[in-house]
mmCIF file with all atom_site columns, C-alpha atoms in Angstrom:
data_model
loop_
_atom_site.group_PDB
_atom_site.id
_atom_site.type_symbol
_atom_site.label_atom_id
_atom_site.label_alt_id
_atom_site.label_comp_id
_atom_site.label_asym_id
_atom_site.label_entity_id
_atom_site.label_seq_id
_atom_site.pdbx_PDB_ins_code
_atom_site.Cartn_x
_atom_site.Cartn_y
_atom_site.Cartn_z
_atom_site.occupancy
_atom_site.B_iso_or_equiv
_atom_site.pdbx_formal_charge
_atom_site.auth_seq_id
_atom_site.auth_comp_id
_atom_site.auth_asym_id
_atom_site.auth_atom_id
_atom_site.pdbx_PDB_model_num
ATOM 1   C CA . UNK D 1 1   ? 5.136  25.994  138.567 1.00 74.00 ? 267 UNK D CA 1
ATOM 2   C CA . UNK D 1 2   ? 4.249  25.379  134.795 1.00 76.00 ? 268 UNK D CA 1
ATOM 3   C CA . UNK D 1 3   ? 1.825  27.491  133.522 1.00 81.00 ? 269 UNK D CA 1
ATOM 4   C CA . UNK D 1 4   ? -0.991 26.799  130.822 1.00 86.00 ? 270 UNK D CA 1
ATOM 5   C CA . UNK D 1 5   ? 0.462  28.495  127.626 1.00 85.00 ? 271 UNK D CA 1
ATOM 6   C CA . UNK D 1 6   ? -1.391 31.763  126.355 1.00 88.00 ? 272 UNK D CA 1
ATOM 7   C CA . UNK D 1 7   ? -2.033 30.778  122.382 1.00 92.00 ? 273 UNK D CA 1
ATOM 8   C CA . UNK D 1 8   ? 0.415  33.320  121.326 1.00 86.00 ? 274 UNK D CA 1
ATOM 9   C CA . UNK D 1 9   ? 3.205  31.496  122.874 1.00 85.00 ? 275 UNK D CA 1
ATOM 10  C CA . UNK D 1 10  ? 2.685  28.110  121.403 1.00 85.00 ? 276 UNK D CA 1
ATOM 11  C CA . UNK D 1 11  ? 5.061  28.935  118.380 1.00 86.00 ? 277 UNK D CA 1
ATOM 12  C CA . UNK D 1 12  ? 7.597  30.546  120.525 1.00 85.00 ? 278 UNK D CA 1
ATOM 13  C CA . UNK D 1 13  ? 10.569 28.796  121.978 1.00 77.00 ? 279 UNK D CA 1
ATOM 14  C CA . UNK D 1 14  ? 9.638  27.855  125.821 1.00 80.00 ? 280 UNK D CA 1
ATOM 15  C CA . UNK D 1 15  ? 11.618 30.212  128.412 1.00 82.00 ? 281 UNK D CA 1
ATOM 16  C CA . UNK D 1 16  ? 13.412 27.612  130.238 1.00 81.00 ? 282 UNK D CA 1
ATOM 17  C CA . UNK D 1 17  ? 15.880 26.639  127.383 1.00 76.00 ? 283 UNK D CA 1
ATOM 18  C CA . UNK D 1 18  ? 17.603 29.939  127.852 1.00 76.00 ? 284 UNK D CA 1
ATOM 19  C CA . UNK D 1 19  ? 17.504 29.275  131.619 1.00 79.00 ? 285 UNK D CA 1
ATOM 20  C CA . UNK D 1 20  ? 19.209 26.080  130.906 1.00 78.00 ? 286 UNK D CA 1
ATOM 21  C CA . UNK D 1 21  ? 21.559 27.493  128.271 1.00 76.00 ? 287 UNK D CA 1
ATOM 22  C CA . UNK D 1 22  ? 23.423 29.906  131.043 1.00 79.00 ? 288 UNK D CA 1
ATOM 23  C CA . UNK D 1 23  ? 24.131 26.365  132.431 1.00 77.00 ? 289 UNK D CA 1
ATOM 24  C CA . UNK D 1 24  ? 24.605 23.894  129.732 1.00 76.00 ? 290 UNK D CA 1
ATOM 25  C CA . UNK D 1 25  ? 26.247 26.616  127.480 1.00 81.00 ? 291 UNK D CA 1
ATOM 26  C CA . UNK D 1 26  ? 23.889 27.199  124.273 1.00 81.00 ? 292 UNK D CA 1
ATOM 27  C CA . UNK D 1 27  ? 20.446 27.662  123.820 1.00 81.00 ? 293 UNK D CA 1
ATOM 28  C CA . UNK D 1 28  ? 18.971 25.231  120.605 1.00 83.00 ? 294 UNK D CA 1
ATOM 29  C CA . UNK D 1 29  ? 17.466 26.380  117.851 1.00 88.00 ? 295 UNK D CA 1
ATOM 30  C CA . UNK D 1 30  ? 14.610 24.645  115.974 1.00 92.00 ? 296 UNK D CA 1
ATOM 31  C CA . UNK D 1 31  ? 15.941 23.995  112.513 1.00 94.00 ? 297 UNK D CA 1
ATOM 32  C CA . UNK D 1 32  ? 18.988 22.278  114.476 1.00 92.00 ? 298 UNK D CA 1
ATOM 33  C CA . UNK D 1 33  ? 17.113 19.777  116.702 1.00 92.00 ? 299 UNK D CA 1
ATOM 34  C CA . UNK D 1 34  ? 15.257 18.595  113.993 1.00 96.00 ? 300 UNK D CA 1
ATOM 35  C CA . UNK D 1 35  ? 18.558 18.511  111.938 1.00 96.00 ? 301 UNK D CA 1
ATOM 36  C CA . UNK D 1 36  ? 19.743 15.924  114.288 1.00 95.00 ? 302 UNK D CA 1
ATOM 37  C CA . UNK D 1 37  ? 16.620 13.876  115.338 1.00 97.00 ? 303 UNK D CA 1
ATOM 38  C CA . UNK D 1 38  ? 16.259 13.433  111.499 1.00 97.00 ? 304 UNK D CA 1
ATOM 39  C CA . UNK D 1 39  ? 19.513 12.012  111.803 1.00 97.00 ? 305 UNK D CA 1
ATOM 40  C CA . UNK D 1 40  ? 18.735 9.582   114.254 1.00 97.00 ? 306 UNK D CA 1
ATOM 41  C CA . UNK D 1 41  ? 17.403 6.174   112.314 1.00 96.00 ? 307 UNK D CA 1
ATOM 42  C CA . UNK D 1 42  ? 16.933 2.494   113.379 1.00 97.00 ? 308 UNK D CA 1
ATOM 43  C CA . UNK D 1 43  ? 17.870 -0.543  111.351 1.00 96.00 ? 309 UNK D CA 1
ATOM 44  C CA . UNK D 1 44  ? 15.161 -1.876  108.620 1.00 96.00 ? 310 UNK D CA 1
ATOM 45  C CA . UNK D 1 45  ? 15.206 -5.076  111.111 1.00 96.00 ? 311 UNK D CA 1
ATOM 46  C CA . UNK D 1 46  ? 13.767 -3.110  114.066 1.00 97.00 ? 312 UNK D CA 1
ATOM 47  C CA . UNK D 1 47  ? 9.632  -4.001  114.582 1.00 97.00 ? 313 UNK D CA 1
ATOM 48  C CA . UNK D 1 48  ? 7.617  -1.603  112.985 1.00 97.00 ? 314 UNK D CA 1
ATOM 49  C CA . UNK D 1 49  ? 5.856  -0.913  116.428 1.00 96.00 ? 315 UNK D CA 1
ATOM 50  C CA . UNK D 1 50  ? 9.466  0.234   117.812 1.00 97.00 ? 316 UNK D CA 1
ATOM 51  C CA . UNK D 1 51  ? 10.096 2.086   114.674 1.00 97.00 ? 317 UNK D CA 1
ATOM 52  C CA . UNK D 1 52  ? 6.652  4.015   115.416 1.00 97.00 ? 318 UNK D CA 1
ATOM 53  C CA . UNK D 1 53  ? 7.156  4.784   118.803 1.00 97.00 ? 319 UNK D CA 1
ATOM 54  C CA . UNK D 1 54  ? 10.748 5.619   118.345 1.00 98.00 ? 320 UNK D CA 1
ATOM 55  C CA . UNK D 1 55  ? 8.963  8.377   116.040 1.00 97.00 ? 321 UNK D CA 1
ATOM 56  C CA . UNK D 1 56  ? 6.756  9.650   118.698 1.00 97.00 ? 322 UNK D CA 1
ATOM 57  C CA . UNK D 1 57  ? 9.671  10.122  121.030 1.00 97.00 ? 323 UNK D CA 1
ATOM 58  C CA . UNK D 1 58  ? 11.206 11.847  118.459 1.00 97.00 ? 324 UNK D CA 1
ATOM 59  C CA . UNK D 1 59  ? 8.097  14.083  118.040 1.00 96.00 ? 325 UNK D CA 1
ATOM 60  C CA . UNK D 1 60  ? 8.335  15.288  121.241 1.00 95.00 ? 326 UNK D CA 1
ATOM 61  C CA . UNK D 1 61  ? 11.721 15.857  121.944 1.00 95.00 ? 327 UNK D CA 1
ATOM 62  C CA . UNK D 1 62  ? 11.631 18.217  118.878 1.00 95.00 ? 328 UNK D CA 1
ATOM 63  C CA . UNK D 1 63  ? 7.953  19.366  120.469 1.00 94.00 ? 329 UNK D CA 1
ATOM 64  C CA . UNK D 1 64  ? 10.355 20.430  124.063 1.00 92.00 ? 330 UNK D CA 1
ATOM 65  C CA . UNK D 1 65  ? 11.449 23.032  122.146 1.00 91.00 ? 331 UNK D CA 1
ATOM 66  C CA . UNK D 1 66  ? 8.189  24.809  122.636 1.00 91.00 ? 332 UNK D CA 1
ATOM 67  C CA . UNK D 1 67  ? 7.353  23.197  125.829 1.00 89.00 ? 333 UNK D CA 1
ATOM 68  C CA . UNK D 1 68  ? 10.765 22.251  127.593 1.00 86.00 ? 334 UNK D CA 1
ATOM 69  C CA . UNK D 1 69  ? 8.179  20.083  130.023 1.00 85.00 ? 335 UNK D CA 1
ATOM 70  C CA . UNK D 1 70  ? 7.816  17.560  127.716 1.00 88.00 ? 336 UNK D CA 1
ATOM 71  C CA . UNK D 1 71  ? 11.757 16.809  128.103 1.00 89.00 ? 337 UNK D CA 1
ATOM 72  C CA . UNK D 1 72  ? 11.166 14.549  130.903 1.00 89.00 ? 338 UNK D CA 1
ATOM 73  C CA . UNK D 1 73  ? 8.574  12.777  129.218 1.00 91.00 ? 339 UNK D CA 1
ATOM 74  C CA . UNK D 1 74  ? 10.895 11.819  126.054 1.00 94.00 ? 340 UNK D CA 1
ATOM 75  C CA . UNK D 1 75  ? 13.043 10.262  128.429 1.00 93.00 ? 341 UNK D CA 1
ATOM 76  C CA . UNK D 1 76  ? 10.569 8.134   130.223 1.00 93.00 ? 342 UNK D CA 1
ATOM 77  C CA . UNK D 1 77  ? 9.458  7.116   126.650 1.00 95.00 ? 343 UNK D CA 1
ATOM 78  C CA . UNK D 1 78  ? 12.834 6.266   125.513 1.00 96.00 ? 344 UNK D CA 1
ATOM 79  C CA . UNK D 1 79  ? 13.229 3.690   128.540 1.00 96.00 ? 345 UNK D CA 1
ATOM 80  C CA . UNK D 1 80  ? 9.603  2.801   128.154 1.00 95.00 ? 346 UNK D CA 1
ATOM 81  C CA . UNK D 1 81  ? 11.117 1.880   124.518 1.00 97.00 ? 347 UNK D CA 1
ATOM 82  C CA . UNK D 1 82  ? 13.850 0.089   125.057 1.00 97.00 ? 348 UNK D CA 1
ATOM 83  C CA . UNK D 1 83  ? 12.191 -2.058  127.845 1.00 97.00 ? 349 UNK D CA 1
ATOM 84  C CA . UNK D 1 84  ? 9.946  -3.015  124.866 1.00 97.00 ? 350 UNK D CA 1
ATOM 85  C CA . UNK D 1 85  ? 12.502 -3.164  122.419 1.00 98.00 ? 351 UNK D CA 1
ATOM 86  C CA . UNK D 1 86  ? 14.630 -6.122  125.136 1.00 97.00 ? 352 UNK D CA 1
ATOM 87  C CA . UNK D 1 87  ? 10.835 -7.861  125.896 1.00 97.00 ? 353 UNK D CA 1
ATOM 88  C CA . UNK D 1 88  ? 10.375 -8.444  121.870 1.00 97.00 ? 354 UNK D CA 1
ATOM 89  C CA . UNK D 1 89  ? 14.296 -9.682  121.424 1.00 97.00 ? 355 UNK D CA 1
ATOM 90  C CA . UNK D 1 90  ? 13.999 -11.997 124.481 1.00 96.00 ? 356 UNK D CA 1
ATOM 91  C CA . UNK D 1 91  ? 11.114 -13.225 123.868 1.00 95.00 ? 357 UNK D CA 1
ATOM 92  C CA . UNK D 1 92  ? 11.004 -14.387 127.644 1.00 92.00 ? 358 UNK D CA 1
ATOM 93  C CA . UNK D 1 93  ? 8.317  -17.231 129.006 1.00 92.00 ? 359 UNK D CA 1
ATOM 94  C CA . UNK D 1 94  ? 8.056  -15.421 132.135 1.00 92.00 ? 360 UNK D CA 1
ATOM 95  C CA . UNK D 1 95  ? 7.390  -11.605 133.060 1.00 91.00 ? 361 UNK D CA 1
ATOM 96  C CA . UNK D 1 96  ? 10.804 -10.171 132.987 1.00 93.00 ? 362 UNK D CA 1
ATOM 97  C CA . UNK D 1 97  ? 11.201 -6.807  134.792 1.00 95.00 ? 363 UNK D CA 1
ATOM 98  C CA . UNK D 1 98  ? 13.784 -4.349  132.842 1.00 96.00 ? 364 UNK D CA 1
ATOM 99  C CA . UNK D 1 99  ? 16.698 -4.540  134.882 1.00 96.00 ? 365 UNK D CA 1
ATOM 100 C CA . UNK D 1 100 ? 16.628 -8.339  134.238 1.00 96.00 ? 366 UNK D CA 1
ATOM 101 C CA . UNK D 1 101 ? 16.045 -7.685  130.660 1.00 97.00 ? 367 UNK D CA 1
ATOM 102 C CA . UNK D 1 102 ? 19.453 -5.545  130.776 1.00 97.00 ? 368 UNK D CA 1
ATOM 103 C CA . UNK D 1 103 ? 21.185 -7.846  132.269 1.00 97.00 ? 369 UNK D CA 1
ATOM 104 C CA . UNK D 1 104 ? 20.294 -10.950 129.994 1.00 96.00 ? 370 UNK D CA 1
ATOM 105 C CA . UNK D 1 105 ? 20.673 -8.606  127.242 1.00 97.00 ? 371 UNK D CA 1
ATOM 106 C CA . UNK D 1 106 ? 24.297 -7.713  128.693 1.00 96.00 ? 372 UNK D CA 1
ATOM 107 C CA . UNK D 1 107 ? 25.182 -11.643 128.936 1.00 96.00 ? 373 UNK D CA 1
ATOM 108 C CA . UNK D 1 108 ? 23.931 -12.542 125.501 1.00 96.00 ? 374 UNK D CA 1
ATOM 109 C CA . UNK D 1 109 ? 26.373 -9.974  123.783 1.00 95.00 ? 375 UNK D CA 1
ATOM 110 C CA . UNK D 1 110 ? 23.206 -8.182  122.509 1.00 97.00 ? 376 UNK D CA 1
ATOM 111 C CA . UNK D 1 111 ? 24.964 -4.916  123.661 1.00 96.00 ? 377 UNK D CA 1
ATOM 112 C CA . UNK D 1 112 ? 28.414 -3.739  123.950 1.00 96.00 ? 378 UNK D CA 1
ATOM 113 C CA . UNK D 1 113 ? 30.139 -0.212  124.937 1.00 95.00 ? 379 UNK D CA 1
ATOM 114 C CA . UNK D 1 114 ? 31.452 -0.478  121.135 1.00 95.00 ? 380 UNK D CA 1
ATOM 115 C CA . UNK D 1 115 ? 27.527 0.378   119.946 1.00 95.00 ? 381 UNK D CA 1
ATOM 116 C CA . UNK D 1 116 ? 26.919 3.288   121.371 1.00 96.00 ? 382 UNK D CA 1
ATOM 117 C CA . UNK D 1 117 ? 28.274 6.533   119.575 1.00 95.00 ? 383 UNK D CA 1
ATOM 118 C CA . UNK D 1 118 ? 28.659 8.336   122.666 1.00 94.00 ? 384 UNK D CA 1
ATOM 119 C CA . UNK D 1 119 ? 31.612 5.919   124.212 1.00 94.00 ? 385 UNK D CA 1
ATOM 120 C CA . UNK D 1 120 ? 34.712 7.042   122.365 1.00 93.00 ? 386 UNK D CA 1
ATOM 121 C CA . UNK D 1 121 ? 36.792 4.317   123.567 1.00 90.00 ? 387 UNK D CA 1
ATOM 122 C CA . UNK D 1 122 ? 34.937 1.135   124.499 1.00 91.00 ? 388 UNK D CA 1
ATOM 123 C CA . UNK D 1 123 ? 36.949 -1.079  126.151 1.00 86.00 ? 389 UNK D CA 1
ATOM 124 C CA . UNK D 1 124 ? 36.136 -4.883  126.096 1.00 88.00 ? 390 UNK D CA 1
ATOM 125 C CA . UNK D 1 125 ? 34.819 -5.000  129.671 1.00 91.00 ? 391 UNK D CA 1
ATOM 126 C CA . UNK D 1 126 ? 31.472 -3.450  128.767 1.00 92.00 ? 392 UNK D CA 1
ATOM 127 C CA . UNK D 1 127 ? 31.350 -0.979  132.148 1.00 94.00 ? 393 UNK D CA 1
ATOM 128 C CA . UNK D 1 128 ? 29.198 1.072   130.565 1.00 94.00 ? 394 UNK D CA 1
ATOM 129 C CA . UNK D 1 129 ? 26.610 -1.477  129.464 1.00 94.00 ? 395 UNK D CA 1
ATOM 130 C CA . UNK D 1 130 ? 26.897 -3.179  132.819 1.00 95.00 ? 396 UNK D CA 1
ATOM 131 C CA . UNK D 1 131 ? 26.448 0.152   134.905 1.00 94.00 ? 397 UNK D CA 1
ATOM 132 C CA . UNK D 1 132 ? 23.095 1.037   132.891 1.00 94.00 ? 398 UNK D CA 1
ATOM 133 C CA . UNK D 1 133 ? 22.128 -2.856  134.187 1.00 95.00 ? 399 UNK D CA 1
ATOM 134 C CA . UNK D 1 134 ? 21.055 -0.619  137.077 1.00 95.00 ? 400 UNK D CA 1
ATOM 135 C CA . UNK D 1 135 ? 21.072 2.805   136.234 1.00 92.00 ? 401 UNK D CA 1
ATOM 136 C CA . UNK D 1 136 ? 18.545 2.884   133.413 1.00 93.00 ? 402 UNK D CA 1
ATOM 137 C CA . UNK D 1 137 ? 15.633 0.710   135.730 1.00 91.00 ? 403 UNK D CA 1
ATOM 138 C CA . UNK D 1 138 ? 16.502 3.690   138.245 1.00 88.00 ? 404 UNK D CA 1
ATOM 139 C CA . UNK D 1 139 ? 16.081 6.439   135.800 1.00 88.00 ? 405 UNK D CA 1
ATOM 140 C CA . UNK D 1 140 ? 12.673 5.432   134.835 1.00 89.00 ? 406 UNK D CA 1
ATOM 141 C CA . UNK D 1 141 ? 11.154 4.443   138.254 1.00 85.00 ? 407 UNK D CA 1
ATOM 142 C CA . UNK D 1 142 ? 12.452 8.160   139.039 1.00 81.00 ? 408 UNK D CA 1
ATOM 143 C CA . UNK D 1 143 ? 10.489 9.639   135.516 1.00 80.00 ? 409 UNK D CA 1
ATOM 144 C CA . UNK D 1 144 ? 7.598  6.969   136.383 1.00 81.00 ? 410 UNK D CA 1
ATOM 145 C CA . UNK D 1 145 ? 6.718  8.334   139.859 1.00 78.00 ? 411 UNK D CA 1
ATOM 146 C CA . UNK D 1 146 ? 6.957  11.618  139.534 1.00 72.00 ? 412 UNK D CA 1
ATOM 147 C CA . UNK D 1 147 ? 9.467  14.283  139.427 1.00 67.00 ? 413 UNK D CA 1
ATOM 148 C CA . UNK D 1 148 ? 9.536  18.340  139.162 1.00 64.00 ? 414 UNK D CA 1
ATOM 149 C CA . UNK D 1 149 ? 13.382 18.479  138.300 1.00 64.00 ? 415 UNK D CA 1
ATOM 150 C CA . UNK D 1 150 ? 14.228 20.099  135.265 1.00 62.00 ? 416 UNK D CA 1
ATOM 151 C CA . UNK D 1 151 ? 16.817 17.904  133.345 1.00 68.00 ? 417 UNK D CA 1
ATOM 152 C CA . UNK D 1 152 ? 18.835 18.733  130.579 1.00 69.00 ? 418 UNK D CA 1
ATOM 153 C CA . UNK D 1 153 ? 19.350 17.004  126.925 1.00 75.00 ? 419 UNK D CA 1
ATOM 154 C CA . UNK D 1 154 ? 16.416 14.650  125.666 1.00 87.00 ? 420 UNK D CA 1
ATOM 155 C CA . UNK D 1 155 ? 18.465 14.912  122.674 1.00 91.00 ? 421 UNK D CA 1
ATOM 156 C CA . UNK D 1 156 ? 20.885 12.597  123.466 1.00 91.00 ? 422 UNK D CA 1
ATOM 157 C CA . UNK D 1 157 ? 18.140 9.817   125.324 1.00 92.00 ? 423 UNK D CA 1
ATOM 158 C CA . UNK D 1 158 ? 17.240 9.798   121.785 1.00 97.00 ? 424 UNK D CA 1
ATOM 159 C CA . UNK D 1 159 ? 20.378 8.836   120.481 1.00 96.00 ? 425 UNK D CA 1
ATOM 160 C CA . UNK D 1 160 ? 21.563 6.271   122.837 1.00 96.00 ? 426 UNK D CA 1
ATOM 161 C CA . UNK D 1 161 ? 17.907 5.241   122.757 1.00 97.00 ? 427 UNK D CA 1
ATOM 162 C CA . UNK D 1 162 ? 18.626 4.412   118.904 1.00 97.00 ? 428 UNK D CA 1
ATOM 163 C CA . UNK D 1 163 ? 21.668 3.011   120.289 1.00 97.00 ? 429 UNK D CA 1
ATOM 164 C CA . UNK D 1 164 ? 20.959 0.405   121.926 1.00 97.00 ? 430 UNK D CA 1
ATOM 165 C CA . UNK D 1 165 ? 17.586 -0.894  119.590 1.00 98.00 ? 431 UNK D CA 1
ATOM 166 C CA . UNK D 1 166 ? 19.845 -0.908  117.143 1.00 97.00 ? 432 UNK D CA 1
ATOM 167 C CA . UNK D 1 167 ? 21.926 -3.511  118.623 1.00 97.00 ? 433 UNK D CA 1
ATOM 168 C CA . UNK D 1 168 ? 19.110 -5.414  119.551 1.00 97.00 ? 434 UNK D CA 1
ATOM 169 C CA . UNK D 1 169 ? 18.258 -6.100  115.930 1.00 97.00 ? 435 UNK D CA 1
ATOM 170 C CA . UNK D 1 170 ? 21.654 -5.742  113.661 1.00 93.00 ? 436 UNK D CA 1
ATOM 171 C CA . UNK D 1 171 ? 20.916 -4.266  110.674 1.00 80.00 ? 437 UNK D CA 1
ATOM 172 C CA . UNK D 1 172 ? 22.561 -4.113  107.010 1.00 72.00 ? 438 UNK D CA 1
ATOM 173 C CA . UNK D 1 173 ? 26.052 -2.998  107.951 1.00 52.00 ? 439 UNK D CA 1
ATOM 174 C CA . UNK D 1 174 ? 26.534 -0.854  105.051 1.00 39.00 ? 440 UNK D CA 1
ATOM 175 C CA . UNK D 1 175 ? 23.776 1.642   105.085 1.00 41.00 ? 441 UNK D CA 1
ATOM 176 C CA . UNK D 1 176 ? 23.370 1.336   109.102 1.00 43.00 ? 442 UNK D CA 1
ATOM 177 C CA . UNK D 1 177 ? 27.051 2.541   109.209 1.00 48.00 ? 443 UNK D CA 1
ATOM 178 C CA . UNK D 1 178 ? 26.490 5.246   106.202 1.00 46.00 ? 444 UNK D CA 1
ATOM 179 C CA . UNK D 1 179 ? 23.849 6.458   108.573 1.00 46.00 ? 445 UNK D CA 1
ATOM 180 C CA . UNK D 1 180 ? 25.429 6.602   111.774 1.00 47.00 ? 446 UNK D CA 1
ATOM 181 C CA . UNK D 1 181 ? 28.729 7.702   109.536 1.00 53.00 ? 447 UNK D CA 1
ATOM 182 C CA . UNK D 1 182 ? 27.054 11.121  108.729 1.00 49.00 ? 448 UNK D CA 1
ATOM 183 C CA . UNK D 1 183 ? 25.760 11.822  112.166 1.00 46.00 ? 449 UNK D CA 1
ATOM 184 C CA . UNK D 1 184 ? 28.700 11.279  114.083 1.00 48.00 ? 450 UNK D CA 1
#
């Protein structure tokens, strides 16, 4: 059960990442996590009110270092953010849910398996990008309605968070790719 922080823990590193570091294999430090969230950028083209609450997940995935809590929470906001992020590319007449938002997203070539930095060899088929058609609408209903599990790297929600915005509104090649470049 979480407990309410005692004021001379706020500053400390939360308990739970050295729990999770016997199992994931290292414990983070500070300075590094906000190394690579700095690193993590979307194109000038993105909408300001993506850009901002791209920053805010980014806040508190650096913020789960003190309380490891608020990892769950980044990664409802990064699919809270890239339902968004799919409603103001579509532009749809009709309420679309976010699975169908994927999937029209999928169809229209908006995102491929080549965009996202975590796919080392995309293959023209687009598996990945059809498989989160239904995994990502899953993720967040299980976030959404509640869940005690502990879950690893918010870290990397950020990134493929990025990701896939970025696709959604190409960017200036050359400094997007500088970018991306240097944190690969």
């Amino acid at each position: 059960m979480e407990e309410f922080k005692r004021l001379e823990e706020l500053t400390q590193m939360d308990e739970k990442h050295r729990l999770m570091g016997t199992v994931f294999g290292s414990v983070p430090n500070l300075e590094g996590m906000h190394r690579y969230l700095d690193q993590e950028t979307l194109h000038d083209e993105v909408p300001d009110e993506i850009k901002g609450q791209f920053n805010v997940a980014k806040n508190m995935a650096l913020y789960s270092y003190f309380f490891y809590a608020l990892s769950p929470e980044v990664h409802l906001k990064t699919y809270s953010l890239i339902e968004h992020a799919l409603r103001l590319r579509a532009k749809p007449k009709d309420r679309m849910m976010l699975k169908a938002l994927l999937k029209h997203a999928v169809a229209q070539g908006w995102v491929s398996d080549s965009g996202f930095r975590h796919i080392k060899n995309p293959g023209p088929s687009n598996e990945w990008c059809k498989s989160m058609i239904e995994a990502i609408p899953s993720l967040r209903n299980s976030k959404a309605h509640g869940s005690t599990m502990l879950v690893g790297d918010c870290l990397h929600h950020i990134s493929v968070c990025a990701d896939l915005i970025n696709q959604l509104f190409p960017g200036n090649g050359a400094r997007n790719k500088a970018i991306h470049a240097a944190s690969a």
